Coordinates of C-alpha atoms and ligand atoms in Angstrom, one line a residue:
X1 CA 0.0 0.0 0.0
X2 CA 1.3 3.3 -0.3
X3 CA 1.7 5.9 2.3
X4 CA -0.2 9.1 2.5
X5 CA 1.4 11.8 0.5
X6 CA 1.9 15.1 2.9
X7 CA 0.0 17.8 3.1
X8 CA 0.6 21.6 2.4
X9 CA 4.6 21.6 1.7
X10 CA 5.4 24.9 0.1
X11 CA 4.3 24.2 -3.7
X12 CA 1.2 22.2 -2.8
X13 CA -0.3 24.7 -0.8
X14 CA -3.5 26.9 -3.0
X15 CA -3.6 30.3 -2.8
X16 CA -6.2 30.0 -0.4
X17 CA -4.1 28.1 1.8
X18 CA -1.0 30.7 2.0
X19 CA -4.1 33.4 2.8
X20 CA -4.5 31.2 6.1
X21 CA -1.0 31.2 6.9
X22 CA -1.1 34.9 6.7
X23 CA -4.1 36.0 8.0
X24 CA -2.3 38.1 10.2
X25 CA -0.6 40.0 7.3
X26 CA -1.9 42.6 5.0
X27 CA -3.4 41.1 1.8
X28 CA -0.4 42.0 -0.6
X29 CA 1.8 39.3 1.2
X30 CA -0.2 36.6 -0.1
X31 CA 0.7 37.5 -4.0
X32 CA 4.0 38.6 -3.2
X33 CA 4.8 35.2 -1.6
X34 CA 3.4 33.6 -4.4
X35 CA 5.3 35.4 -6.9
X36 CA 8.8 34.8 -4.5
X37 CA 7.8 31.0 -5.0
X38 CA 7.2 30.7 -8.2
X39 CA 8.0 33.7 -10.5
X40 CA 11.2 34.2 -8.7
X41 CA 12.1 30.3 -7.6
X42 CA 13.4 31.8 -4.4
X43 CA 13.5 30.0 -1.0
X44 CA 10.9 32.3 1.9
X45 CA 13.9 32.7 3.9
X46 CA 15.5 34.8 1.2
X47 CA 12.6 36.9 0.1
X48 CA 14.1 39.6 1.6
X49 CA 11.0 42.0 1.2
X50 CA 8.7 39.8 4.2
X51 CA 9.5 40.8 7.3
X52 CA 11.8 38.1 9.0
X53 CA 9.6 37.1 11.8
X54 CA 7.0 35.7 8.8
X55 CA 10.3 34.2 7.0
X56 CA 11.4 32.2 9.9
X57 CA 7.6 30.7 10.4
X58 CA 6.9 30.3 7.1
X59 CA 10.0 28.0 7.2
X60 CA 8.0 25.5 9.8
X61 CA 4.4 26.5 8.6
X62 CA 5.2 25.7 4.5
X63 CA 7.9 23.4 4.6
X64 CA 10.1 22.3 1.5
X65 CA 9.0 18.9 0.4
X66 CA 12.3 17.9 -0.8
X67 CA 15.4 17.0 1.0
X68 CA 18.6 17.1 -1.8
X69 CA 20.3 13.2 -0.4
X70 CA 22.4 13.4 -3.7
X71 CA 23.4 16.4 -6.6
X72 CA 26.1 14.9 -8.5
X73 CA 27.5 16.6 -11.9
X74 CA 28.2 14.4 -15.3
X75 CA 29.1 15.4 -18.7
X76 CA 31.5 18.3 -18.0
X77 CA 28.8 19.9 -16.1
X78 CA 26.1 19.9 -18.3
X79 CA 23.8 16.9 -16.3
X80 CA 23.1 17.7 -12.9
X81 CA 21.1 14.5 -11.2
X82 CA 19.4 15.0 -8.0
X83 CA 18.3 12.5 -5.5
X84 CA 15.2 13.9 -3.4
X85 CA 14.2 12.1 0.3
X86 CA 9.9 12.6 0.2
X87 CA 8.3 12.7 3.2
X88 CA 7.9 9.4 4.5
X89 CA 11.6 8.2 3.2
X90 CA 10.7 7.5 -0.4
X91 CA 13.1 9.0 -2.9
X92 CA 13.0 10.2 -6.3
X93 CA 15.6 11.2 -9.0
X94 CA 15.6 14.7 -10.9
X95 CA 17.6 15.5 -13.6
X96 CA 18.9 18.4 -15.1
X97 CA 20.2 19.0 -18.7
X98 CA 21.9 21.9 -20.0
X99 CA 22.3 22.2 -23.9
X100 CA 24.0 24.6 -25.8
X101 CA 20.4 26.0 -27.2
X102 CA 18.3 24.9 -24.4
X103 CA 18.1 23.7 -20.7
X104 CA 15.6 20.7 -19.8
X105 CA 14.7 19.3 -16.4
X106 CA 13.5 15.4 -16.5
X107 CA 10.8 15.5 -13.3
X108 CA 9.2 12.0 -11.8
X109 CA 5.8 11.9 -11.1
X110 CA 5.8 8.4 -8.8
X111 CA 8.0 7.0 -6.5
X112 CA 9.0 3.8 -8.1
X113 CA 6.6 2.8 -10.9
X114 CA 4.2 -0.1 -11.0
X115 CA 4.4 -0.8 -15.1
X116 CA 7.2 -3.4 -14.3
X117 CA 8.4 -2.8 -17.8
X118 CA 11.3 -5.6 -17.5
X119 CA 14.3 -3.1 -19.0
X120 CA 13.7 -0.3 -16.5
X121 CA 15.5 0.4 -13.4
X122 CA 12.4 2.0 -12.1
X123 CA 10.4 -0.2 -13.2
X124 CA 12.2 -3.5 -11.5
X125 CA 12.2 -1.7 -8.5
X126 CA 8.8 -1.8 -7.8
X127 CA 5.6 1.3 -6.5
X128 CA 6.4 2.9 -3.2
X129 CA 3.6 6.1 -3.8
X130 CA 2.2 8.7 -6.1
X131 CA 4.1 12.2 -5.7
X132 CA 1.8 15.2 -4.9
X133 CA 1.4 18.0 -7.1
X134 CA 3.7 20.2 -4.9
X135 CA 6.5 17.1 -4.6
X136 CA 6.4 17.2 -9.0
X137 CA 6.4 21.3 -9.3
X138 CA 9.2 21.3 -6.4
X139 CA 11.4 19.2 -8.6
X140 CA 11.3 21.9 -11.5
X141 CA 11.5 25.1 -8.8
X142 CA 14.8 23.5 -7.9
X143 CA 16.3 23.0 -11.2
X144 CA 15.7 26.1 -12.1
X145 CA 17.2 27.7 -9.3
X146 CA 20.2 25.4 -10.4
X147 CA 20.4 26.3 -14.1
X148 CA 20.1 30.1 -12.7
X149 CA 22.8 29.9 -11.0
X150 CA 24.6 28.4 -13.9
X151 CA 23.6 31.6 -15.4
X152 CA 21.0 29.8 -17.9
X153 CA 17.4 29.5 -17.9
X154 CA 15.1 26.6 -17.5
X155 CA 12.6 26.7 -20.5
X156 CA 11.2 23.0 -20.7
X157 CA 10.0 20.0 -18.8
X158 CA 10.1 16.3 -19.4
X159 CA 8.3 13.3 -17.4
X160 CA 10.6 11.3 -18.0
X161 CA 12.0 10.5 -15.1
X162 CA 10.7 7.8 -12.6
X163 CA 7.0 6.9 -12.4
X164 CA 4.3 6.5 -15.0
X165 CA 2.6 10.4 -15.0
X166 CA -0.8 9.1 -16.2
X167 CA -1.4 6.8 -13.5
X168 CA -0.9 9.7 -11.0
X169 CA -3.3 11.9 -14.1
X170 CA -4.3 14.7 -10.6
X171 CA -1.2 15.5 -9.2
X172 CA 0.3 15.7 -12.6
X173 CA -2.6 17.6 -14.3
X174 CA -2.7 20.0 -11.7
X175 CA 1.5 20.4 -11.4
X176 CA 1.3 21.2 -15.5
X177 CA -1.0 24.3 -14.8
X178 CA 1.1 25.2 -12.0
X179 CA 4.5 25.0 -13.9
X180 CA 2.4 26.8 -16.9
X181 CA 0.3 29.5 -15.0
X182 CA 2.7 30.6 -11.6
X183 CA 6.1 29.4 -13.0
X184 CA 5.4 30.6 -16.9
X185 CA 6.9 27.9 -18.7
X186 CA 5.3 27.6 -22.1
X187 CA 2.9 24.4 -22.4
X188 CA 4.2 23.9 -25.7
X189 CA 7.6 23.1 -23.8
X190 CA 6.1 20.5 -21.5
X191 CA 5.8 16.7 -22.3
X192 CA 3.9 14.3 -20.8
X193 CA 5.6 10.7 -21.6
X194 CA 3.1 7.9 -21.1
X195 CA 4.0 4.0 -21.5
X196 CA 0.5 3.8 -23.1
X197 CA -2.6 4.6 -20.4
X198 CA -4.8 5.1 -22.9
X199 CA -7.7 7.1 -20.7
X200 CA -4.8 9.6 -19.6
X201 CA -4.0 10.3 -23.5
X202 CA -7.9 10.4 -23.9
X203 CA -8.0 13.3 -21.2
X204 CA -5.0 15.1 -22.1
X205 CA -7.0 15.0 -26.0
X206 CA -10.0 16.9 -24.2
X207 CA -7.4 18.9 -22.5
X208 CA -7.4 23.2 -24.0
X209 CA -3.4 22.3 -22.3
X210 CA -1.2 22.1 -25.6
X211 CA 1.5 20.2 -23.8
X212 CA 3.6 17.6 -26.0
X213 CA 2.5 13.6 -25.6
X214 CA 5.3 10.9 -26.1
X215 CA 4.5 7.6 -26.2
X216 CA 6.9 4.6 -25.2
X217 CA 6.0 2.6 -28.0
X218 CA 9.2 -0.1 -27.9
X219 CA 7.3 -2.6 -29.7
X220 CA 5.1 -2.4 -33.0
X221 CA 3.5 -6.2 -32.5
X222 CA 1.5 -7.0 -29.2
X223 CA 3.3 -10.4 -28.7
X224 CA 6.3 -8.5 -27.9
X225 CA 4.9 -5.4 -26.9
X226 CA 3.0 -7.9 -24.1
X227 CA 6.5 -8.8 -23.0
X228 CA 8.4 -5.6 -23.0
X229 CA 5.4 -3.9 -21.4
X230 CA 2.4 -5.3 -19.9
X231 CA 0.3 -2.7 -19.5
X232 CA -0.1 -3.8 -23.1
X233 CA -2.2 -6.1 -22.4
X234 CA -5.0 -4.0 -20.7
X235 CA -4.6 -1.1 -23.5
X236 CA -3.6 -3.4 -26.7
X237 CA -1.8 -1.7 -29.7
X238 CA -4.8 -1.2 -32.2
X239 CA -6.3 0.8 -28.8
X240 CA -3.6 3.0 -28.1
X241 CA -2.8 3.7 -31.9
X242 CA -6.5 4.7 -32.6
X243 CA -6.2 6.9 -29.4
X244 CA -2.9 8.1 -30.7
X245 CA -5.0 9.4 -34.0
X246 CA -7.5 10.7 -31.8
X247 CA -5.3 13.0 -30.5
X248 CA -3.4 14.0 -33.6
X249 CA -6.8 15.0 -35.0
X250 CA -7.6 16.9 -31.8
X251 CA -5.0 18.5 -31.8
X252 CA -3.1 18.8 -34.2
X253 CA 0.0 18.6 -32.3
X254 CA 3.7 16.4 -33.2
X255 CA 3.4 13.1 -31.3
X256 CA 6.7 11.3 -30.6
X257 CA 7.5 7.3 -30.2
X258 CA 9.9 6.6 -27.8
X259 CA 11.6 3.1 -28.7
X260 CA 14.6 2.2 -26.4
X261 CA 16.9 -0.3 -28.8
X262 CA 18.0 -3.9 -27.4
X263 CA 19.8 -5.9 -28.9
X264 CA 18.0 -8.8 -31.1
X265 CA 14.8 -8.0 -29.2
X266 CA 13.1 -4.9 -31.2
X267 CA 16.3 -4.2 -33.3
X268 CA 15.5 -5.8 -36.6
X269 CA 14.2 -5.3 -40.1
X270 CA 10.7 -6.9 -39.5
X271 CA 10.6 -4.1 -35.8
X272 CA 11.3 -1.3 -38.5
X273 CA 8.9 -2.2 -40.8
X274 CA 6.1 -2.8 -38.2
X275 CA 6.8 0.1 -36.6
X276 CA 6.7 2.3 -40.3
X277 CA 3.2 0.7 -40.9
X278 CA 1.6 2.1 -37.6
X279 CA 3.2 5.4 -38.0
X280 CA 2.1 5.6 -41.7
X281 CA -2.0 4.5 -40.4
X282 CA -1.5 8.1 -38.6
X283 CA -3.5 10.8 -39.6
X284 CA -0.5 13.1 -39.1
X285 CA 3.4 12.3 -39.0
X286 CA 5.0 11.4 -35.4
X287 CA 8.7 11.6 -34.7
X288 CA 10.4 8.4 -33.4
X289 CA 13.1 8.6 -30.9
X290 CA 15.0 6.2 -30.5
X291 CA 16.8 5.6 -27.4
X292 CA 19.9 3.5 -26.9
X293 CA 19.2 0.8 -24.1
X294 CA 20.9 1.7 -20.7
X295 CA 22.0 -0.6 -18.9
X296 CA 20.2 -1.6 -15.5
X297 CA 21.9 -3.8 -12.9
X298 CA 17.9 -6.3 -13.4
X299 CA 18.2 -6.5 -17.3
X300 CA 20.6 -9.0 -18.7
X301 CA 19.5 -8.5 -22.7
X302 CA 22.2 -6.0 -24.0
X303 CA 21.6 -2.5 -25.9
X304 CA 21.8 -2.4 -29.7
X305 CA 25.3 -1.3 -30.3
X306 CA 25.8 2.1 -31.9
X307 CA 26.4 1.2 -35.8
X308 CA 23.0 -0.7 -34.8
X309 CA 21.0 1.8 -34.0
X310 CA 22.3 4.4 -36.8
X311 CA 20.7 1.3 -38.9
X312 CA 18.0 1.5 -37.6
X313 CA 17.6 5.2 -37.8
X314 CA 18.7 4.5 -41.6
X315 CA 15.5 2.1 -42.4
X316 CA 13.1 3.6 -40.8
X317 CA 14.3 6.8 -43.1
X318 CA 14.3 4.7 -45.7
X319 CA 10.5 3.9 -44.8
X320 CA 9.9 7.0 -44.8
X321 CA 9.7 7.8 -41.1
X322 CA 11.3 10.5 -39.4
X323 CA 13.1 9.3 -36.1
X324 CA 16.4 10.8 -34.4
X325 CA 18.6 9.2 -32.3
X326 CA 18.6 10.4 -28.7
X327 CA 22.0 10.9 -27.1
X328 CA 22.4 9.2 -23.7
X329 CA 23.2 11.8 -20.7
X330 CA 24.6 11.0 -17.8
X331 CA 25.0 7.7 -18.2
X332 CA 28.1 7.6 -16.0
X333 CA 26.0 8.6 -13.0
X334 CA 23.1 6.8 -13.7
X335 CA 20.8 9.7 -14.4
X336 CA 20.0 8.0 -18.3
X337 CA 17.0 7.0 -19.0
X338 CA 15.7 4.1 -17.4
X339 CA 18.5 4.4 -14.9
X340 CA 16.4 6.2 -12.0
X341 CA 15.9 3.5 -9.7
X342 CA 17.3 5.7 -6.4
X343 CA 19.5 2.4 -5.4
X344 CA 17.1 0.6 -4.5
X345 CA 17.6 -3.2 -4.7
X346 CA 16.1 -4.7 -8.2
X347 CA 15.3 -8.3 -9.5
X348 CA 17.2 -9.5 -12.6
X349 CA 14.3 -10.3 -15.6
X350 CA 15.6 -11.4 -18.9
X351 CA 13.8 -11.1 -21.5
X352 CA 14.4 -13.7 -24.3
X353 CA 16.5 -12.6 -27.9
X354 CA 14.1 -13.3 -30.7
X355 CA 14.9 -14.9 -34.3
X356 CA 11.9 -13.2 -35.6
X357 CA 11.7 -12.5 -39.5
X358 CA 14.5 -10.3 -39.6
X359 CA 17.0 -10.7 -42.3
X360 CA 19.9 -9.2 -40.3
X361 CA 19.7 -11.4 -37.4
X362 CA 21.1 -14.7 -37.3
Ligands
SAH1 N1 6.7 6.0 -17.5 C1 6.8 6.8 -18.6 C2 7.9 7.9 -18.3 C3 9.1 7.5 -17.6 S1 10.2 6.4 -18.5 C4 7.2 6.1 -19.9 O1 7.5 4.9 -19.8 O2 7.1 6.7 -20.9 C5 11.0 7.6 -19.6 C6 11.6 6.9 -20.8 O3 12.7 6.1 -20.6 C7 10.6 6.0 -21.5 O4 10.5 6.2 -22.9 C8 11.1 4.6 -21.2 O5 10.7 3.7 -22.1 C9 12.6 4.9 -21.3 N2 13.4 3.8 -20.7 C10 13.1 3.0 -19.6 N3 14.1 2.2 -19.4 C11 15.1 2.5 -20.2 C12 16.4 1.9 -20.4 N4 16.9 1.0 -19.7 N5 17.1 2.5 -21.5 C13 16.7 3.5 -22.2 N6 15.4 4.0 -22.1 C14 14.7 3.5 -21.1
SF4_2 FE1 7.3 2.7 -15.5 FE2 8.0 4.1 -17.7 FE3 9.8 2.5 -16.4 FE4 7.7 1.4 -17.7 S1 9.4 2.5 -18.6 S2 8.4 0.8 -15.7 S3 6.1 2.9 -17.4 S4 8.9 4.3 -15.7

């Protein structure tokens, strides 16, 4: 079971809730502590303009919900991984990636991830709870106040780190319009990245929100989509693709396909050309990416090697699909994708090579 989520840390209190904790204060406070929390990603002891008896209570009375275990730097500086303690003990990785043209913070939405996709460190290791809206927007405040001081600014947002975001659809809904509305990142700069819960892509259709939906497609047939990801089974391929057009139609909007490469598993001709046929039944193009398998300590099937997976990039061009290749970051601290497993123990799965109809594979 999981434990209760706190209450009231300092980015999942309302409005209405600060007003309480200031009742005693003229009304102005209330939007200026807002604005110190979210415009200016400042801690309320360094909002200099509140009086510093309100700083000091405001440190016990909205408490961070967040406490940095871990902030380790890879890749010259440029990937900055954070490892958050929740309340309760649970813990969650954040990462933060600064490109020369942009900077991008990868947020979780769960602690742990119930999916059990078999080539995921978060996955292997198993739910502990859902993150509350404040936990998620908290994640994003922090990064930013990072990449600030690295004199560059935070401009988009990935779930992509550890959790499934639509099976936690209120706290992440509700972080979205928060990191939209009080922190003013561009919707069109957020992405929701979904394994395939099909009622979250139908409510993020209906959604006005024009936030970017990836899909984790990583198999183009439901025998081995089954295996790779179960949650297959409950929302099969043909059901996800026709909610997949659904939403193209809605809205107009680029869809991507995540598809993490292993090795003799999803790697081969007949993967290509499977995939090219659902992405041609699409009302409207959608952008592969494909993502070289990290490795995780549970997974003994290896990643496609590199010449591979430029291949594969090749074919499906050659099919007349657009896909890029996604460069691993941080894999030498394990803040890659799929790597966000907070050290907690995991359970090898192997998950068998396939001969398949492929005319490269042996
Ligand atoms: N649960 C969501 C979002 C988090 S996972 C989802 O699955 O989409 C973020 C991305 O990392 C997904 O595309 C996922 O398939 C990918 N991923 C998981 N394990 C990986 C691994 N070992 N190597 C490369 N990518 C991986
Ligand atoms: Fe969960 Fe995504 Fe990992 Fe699957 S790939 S176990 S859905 S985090």
């Amino acid at each position: 079971m999981s434990t209760l989520a706190p209450r009231r840390t300092r980015y999942d209190a309302s409005r209405a809730e600060i007003g309480e904790i200031l009742t005693d204060q003229p009304r102005f406070r209330v939007d200026q502590l807002w604005k110190g929390l979210y415009e200016q990603l400042a801690e309320p002891s360094d909002l200099t303009t509140l009086p510093k008896a309100l700083r000091a209570k405001l440190d016990t009375d909205l408490p961070a919900a967040l406490t940095t275990v871990v902030e380790r730097v890879s890749d010259n500086g440029d990937t900055v991984k954070y490892l958050f303690e929740l309340e309760g003990g649970s813990r969650i990785e954040t990462v933060l990636m600064l490109y020369p043209d942009r900077v991008t913070v990868c947020v979780s939405s769960q602690a742990g991830c119930a999916m059990g996709c078999g080539f995921c460190a978060t996955g292997q290791a198993g739910f502990t709870r859902q993150l509350t809206t404040g936990e998620i927007v908290e994640q994003v405040v922090r990064a930013g106040r990072k990449a600030r001081e690295m004199d560059r600014r935070l401009a988009n947002v990935v779930f992509m780190g550890m959790g499934e975001p639509l099976a936690n659809e209120p706290a992440v809904w509700s972080a979205v319009e928060r990191i939209n509305n009080d922190i003013g990142l561009g919707a069109r700069h957020l992405t929701v990245s979904t394994v395939g819960v099909v009622p979250g892509i139908k409510k993020l259709t209906e959604w006005p929100m024009q936030v970017n939906l990836a899909v984790s497609l990583h198999a183009a047939n439901d025998d081995l989509r089954n295996e790779m990801v179960p949650i297959n089974r409950r929302y099969p391929l043909a059901m996800l693709m026709d909610t997949c057009a659904d939403y193209l139609l809605a809205k107009g909007r680029r869809l991507s396909f995540e598809w993490a490469l292993i090795d003799g598993v999803n790697d081969r001709d007949s993967d290509a050309r499977e995939l090219a046929a659902l992405c041609r039944n699409l009302p409207l193009a959608a952008h592969v990416n494909i993502i070289p398998l990290n490795p995780t300590p549970g997974y003994l099937t290896r990643g496609t090697t590199l010449a591979r997976v430029h291949e594969f990039r090749d074919r499906l061009d050659a099919l007349g699909v657009n896909a890029t290749v996604r460069r691993n970051r941080g894999t030498d601290i394990d803040a890659a994708c799929g790597q966000l497993a907070a050290g907690q123990p995991v359970i090898p799965i192997t998950l068998g090579r396939r001969s398949g109809t492929s005319d490269s594979q042996p």
